[in-house]
mmCIF file with all atom_site columns, C-alpha atoms in Angstrom:
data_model
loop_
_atom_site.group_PDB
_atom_site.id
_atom_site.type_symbol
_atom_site.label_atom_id
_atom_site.label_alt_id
_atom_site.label_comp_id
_atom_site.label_asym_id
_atom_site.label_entity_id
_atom_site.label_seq_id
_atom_site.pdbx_PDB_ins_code
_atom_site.Cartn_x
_atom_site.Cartn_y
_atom_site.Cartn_z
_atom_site.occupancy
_atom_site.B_iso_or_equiv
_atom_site.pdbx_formal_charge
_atom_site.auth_seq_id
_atom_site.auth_comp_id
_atom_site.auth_asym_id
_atom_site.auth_atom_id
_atom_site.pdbx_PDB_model_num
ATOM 1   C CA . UNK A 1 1   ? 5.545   -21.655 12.746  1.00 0.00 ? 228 UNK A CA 1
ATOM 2   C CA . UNK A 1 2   ? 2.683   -21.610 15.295  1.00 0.00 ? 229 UNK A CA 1
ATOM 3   C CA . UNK A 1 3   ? 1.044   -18.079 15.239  1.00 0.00 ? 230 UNK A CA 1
ATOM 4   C CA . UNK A 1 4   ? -2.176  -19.357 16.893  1.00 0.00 ? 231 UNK A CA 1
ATOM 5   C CA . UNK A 1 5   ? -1.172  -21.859 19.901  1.00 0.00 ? 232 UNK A CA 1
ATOM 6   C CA . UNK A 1 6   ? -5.175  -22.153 20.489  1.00 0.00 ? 233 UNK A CA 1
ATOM 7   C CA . UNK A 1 7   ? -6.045  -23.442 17.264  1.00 0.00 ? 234 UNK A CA 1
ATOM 8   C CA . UNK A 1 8   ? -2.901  -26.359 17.745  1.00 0.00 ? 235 UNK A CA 1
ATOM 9   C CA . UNK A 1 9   ? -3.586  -27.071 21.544  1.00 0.00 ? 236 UNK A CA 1
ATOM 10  C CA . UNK A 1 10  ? -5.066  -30.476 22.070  1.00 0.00 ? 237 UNK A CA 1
ATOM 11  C CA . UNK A 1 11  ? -8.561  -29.618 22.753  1.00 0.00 ? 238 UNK A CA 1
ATOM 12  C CA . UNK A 1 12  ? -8.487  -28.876 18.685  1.00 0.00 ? 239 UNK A CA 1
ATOM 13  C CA . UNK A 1 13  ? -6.819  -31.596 16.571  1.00 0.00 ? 240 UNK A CA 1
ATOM 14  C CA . UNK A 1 14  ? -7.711  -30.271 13.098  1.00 0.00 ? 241 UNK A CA 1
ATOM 15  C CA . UNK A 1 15  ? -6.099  -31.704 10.171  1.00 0.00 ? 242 UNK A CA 1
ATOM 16  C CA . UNK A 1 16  ? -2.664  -30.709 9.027   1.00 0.00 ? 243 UNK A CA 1
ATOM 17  C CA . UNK A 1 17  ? -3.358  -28.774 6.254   1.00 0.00 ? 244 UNK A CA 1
ATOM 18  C CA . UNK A 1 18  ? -5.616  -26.405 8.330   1.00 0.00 ? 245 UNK A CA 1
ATOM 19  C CA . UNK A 1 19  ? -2.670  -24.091 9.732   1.00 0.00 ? 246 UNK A CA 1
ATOM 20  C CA . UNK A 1 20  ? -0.837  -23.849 6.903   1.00 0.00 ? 247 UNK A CA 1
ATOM 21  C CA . UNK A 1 21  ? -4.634  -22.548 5.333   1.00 0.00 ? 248 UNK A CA 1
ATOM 22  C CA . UNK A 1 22  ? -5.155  -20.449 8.335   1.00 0.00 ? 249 UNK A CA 1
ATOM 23  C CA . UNK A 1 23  ? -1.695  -18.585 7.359   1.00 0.00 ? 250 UNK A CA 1
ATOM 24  C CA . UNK A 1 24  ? -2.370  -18.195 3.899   1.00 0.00 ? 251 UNK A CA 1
ATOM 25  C CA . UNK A 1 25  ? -5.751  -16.890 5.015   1.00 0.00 ? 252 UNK A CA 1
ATOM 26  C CA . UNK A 1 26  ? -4.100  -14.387 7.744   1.00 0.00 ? 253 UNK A CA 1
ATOM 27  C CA . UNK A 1 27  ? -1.257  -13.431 4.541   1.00 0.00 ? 254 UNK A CA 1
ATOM 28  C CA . UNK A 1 28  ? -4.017  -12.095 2.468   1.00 0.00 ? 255 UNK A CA 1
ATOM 29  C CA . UNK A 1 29  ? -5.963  -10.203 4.574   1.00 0.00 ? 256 UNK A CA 1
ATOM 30  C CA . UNK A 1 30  ? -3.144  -8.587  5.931   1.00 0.00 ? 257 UNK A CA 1
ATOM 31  C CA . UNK A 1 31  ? -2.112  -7.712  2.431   1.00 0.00 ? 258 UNK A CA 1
ATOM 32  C CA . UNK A 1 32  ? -5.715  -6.715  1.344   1.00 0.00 ? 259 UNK A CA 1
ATOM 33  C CA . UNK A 1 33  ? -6.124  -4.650  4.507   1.00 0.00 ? 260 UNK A CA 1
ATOM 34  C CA . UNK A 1 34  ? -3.121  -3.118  4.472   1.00 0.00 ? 261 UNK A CA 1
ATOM 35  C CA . UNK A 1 35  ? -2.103  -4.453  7.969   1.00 0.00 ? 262 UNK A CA 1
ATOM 36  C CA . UNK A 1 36  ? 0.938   -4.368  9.621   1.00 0.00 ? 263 UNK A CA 1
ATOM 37  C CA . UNK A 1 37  ? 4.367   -3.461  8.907   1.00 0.00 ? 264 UNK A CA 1
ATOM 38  C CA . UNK A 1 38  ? 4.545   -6.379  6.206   1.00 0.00 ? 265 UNK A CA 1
ATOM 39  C CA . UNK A 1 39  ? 2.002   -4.593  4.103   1.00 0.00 ? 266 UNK A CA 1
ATOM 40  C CA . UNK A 1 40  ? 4.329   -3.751  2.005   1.00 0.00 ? 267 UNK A CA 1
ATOM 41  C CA . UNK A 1 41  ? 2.876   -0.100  0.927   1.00 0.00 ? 268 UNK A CA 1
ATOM 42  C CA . UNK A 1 42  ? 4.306   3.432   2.292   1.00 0.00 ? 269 UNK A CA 1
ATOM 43  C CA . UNK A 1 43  ? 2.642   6.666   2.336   1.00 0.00 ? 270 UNK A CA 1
ATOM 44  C CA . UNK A 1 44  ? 4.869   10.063  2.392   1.00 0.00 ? 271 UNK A CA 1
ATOM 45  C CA . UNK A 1 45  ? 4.012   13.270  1.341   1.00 0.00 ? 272 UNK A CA 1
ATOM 46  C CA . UNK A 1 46  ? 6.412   16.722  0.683   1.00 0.00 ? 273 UNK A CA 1
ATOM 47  C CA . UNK A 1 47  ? 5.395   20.425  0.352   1.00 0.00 ? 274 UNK A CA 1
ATOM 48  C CA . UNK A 1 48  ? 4.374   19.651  -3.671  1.00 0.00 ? 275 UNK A CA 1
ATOM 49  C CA . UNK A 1 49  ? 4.027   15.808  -3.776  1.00 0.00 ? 276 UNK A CA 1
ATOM 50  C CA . UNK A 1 50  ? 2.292   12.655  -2.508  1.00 0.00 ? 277 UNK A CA 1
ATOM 51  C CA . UNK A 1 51  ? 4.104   9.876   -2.858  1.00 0.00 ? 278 UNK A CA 1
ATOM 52  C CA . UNK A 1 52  ? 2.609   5.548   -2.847  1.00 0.00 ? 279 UNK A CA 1
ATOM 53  C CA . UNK A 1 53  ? 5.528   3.231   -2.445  1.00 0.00 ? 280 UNK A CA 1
ATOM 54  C CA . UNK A 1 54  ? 4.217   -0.395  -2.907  1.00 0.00 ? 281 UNK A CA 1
ATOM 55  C CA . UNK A 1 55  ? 6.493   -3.528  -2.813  1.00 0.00 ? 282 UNK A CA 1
ATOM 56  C CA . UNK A 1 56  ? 5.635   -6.150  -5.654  1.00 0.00 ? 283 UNK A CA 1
ATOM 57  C CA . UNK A 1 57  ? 8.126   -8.340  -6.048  1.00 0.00 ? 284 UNK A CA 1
ATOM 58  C CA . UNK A 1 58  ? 8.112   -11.063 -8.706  1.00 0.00 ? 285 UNK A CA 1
ATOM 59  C CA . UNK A 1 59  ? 5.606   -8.690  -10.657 1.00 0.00 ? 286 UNK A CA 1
ATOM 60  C CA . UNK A 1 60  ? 6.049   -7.572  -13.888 1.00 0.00 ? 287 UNK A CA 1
ATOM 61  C CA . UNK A 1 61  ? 4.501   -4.057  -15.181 1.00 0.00 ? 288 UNK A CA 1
ATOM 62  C CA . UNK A 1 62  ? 1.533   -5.950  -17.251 1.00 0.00 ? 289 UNK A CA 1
ATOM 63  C CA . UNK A 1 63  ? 0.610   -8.034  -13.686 1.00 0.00 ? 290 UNK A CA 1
ATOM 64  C CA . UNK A 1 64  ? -0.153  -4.726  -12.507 1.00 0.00 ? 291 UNK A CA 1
ATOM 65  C CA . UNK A 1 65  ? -3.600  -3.294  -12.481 1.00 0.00 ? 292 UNK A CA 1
ATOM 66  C CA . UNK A 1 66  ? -3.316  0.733   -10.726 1.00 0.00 ? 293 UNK A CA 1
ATOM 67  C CA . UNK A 1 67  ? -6.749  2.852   -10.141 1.00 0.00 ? 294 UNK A CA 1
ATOM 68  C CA . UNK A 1 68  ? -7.235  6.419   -8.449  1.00 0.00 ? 295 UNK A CA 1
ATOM 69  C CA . UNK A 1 69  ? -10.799 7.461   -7.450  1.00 0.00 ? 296 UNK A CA 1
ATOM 70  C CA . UNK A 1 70  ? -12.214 10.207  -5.202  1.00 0.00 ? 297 UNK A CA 1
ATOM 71  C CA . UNK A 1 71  ? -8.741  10.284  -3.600  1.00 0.00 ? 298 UNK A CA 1
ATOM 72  C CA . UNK A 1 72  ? -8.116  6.405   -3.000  1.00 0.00 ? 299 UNK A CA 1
ATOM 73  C CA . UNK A 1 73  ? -5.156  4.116   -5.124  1.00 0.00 ? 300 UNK A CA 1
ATOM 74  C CA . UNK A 1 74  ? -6.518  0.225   -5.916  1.00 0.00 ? 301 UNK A CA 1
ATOM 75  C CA . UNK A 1 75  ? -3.099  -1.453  -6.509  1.00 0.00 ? 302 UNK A CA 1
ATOM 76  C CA . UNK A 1 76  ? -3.942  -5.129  -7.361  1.00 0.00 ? 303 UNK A CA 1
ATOM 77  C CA . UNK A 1 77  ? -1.199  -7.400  -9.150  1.00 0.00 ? 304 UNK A CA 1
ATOM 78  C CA . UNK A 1 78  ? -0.859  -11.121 -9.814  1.00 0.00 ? 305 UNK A CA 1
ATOM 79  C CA . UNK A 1 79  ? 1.810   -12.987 -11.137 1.00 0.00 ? 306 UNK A CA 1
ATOM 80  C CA . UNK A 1 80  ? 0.111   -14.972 -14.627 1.00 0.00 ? 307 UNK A CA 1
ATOM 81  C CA . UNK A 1 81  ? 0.416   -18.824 -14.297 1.00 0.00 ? 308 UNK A CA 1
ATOM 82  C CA . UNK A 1 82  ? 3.356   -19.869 -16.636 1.00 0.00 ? 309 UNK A CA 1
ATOM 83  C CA . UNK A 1 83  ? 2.394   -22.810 -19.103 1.00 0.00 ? 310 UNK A CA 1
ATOM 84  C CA . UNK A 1 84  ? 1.976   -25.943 -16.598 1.00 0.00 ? 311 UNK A CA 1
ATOM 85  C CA . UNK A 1 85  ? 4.582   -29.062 -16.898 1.00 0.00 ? 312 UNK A CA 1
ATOM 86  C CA . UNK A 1 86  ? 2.388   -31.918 -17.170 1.00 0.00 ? 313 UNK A CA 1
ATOM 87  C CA . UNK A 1 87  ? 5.278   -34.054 -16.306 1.00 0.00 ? 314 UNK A CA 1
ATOM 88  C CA . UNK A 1 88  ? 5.019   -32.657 -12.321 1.00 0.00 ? 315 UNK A CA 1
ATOM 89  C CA . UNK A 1 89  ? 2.566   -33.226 -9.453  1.00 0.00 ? 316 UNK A CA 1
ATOM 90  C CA . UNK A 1 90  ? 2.508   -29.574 -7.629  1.00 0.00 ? 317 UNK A CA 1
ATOM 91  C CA . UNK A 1 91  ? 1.731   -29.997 -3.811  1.00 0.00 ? 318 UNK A CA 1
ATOM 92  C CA . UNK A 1 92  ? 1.713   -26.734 -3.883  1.00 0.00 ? 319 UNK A CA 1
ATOM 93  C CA . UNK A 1 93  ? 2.966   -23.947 -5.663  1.00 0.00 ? 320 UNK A CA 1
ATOM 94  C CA . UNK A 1 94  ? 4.550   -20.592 -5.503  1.00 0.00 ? 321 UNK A CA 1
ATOM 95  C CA . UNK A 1 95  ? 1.760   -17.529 -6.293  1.00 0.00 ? 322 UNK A CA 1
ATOM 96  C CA . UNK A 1 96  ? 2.293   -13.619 -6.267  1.00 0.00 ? 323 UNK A CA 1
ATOM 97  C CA . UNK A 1 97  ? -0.640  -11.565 -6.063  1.00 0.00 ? 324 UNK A CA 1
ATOM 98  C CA . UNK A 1 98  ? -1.092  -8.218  -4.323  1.00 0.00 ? 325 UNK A CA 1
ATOM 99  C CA . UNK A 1 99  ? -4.289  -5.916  -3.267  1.00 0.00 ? 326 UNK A CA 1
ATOM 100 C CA . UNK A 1 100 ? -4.043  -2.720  -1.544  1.00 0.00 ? 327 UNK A CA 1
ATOM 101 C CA . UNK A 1 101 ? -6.502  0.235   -0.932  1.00 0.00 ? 328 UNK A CA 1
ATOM 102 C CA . UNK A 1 102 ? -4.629  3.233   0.020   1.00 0.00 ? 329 UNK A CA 1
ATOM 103 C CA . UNK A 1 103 ? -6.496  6.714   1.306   1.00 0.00 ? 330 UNK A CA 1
ATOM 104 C CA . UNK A 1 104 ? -4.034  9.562   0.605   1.00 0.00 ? 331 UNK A CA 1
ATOM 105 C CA . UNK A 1 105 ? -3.665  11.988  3.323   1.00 0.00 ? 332 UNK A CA 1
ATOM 106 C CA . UNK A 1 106 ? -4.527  15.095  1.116   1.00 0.00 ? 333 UNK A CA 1
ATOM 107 C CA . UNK A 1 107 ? -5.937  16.246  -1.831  1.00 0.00 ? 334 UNK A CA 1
ATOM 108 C CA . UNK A 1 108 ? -3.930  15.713  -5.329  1.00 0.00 ? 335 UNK A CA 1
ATOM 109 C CA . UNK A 1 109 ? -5.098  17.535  -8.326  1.00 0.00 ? 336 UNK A CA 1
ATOM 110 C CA . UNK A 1 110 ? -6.923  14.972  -11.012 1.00 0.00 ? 337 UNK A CA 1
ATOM 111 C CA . UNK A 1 111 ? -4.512  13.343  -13.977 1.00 0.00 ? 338 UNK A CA 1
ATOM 112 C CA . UNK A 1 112 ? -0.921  14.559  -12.399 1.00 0.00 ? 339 UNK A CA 1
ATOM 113 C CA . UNK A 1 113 ? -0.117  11.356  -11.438 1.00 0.00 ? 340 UNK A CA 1
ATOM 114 C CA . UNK A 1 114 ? 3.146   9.686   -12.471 1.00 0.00 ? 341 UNK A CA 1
ATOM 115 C CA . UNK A 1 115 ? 3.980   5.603   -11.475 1.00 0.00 ? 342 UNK A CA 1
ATOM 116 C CA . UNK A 1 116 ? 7.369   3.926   -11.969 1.00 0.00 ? 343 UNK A CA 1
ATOM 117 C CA . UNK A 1 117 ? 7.846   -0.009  -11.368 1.00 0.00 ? 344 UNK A CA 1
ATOM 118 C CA . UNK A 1 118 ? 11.153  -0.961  -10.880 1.00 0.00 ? 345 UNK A CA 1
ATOM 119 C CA . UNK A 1 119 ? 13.177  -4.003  -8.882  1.00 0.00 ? 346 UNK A CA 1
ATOM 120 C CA . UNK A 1 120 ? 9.829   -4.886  -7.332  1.00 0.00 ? 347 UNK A CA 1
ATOM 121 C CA . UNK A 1 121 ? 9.107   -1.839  -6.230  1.00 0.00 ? 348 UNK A CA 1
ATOM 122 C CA . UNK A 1 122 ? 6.310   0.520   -7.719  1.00 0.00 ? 349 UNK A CA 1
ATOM 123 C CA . UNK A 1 123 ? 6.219   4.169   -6.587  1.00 0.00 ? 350 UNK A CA 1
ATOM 124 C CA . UNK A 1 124 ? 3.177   6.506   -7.788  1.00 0.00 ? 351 UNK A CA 1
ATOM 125 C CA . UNK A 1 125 ? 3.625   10.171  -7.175  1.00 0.00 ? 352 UNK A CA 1
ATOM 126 C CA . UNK A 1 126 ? 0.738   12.636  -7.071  1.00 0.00 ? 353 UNK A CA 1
ATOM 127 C CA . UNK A 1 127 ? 0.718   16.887  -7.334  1.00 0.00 ? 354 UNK A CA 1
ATOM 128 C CA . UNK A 1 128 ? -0.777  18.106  -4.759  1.00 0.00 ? 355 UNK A CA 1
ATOM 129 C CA . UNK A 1 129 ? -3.732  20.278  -5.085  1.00 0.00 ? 356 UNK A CA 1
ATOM 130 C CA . UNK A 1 130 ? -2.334  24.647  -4.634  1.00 0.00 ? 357 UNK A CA 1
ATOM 131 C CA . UNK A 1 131 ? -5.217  24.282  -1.480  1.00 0.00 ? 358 UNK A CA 1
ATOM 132 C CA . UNK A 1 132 ? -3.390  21.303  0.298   1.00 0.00 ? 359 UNK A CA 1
ATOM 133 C CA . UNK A 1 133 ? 0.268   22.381  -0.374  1.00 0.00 ? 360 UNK A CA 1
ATOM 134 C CA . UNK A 1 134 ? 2.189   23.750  2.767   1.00 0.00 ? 361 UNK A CA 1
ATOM 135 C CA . UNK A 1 135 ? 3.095   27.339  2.834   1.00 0.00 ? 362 UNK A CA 1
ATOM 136 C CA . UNK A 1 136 ? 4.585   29.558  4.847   1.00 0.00 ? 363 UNK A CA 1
ATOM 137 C CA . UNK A 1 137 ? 2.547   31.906  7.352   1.00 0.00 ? 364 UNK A CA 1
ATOM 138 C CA . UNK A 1 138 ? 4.460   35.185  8.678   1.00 0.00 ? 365 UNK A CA 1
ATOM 139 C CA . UNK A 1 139 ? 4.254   35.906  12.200  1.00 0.00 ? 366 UNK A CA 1
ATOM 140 C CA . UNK A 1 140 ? 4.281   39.655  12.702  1.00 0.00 ? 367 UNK A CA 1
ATOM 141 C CA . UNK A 1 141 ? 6.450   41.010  16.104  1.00 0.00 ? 368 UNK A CA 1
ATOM 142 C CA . UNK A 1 142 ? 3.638   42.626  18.142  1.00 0.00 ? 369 UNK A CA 1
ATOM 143 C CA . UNK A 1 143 ? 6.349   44.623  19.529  1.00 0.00 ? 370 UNK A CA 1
ATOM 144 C CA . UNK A 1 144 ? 7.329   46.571  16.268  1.00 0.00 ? 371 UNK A CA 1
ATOM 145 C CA . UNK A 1 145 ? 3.619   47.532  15.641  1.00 0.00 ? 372 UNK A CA 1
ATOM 146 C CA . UNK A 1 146 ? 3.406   49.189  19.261  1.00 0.00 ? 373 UNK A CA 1
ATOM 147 C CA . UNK A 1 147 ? 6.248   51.455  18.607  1.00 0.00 ? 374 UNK A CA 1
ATOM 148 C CA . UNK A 1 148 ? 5.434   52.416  15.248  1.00 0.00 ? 375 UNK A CA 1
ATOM 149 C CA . UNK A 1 149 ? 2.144   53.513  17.254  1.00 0.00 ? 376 UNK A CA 1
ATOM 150 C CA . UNK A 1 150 ? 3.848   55.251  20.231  1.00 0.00 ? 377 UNK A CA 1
ATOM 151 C CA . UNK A 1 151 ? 6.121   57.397  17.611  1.00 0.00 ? 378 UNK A CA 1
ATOM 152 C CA . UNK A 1 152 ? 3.095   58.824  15.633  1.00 0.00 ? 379 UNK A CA 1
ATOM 153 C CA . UNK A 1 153 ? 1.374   60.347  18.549  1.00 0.00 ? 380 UNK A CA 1
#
């Protein structure tokens, strides 16, 4: 899959293993940066709750490591190494890890916070402070106040 034609063209003749770095590379910044639609984290928010829906598949719950500070969630997970078979010579081999920094879009009161993992898929749901929740504002008719006027004169 050539994602950088530049870097393959044949002014550069790097060695194979170079693109194949170069998208790993690209992978985990878009992962740690939280780029792109591939990210794999969603932000959503109702009138009471904030809601963090992270992807993490092949993850279990004690690969994951979940912080919350000054309004920010650190989700970090990494699949442990199983016990290596000495009897293979790995070319290369399958890894899971996960980093994501995630500003929520409003305040959420301290300690309210509630995460689920399930089927690859963690979702962390904050409270919303009583300041930052919606509520309704009334709109009075300007027309009903002028008659109320005109009828006590």
């Amino acid at each position: 899959m050539d994602r950088n034609p530049l870097v393959r063209s044949s002014l550069f003749r790097l060695p194979s293993s170079f693109p194949n770095l170069w998208e790993e590379m690209e992978d985990k910044m878009s992962q740690w940066m939280g780029w792109g639609a591939e990210s794999g984290v969603s932000v959503s928010e109702d009138n009471q709750n904030v809601y963090v829906e992270a992807h993490l598949p092949g993850l279990k719950t004690d690969d994951l490591d979940i912080s919350f500070h000054q309004n920010t969630v650190w989700i970090k997970g990494e699949r442990k190494e199983e016990e290596e078979d000495k009897d293979k010579k790995f070319y290369r081999r399958a890894k899971s890890s996960y980093f994501y920094q995630v500003d929520l879009p409003t305040q959420v009161e301290e300690n309210t916070e509630q995460a689920d993992y399930k089927d690859g898929i963690l979702t962390i749901t904050f409270k919303k402070t009583q300041q930052s929740q919606t509520r309704k504002i009334s709109v009075n008719d300007g027309s009903k106040g002028s008659i109320e006027k005109k009828n006590e004169s």
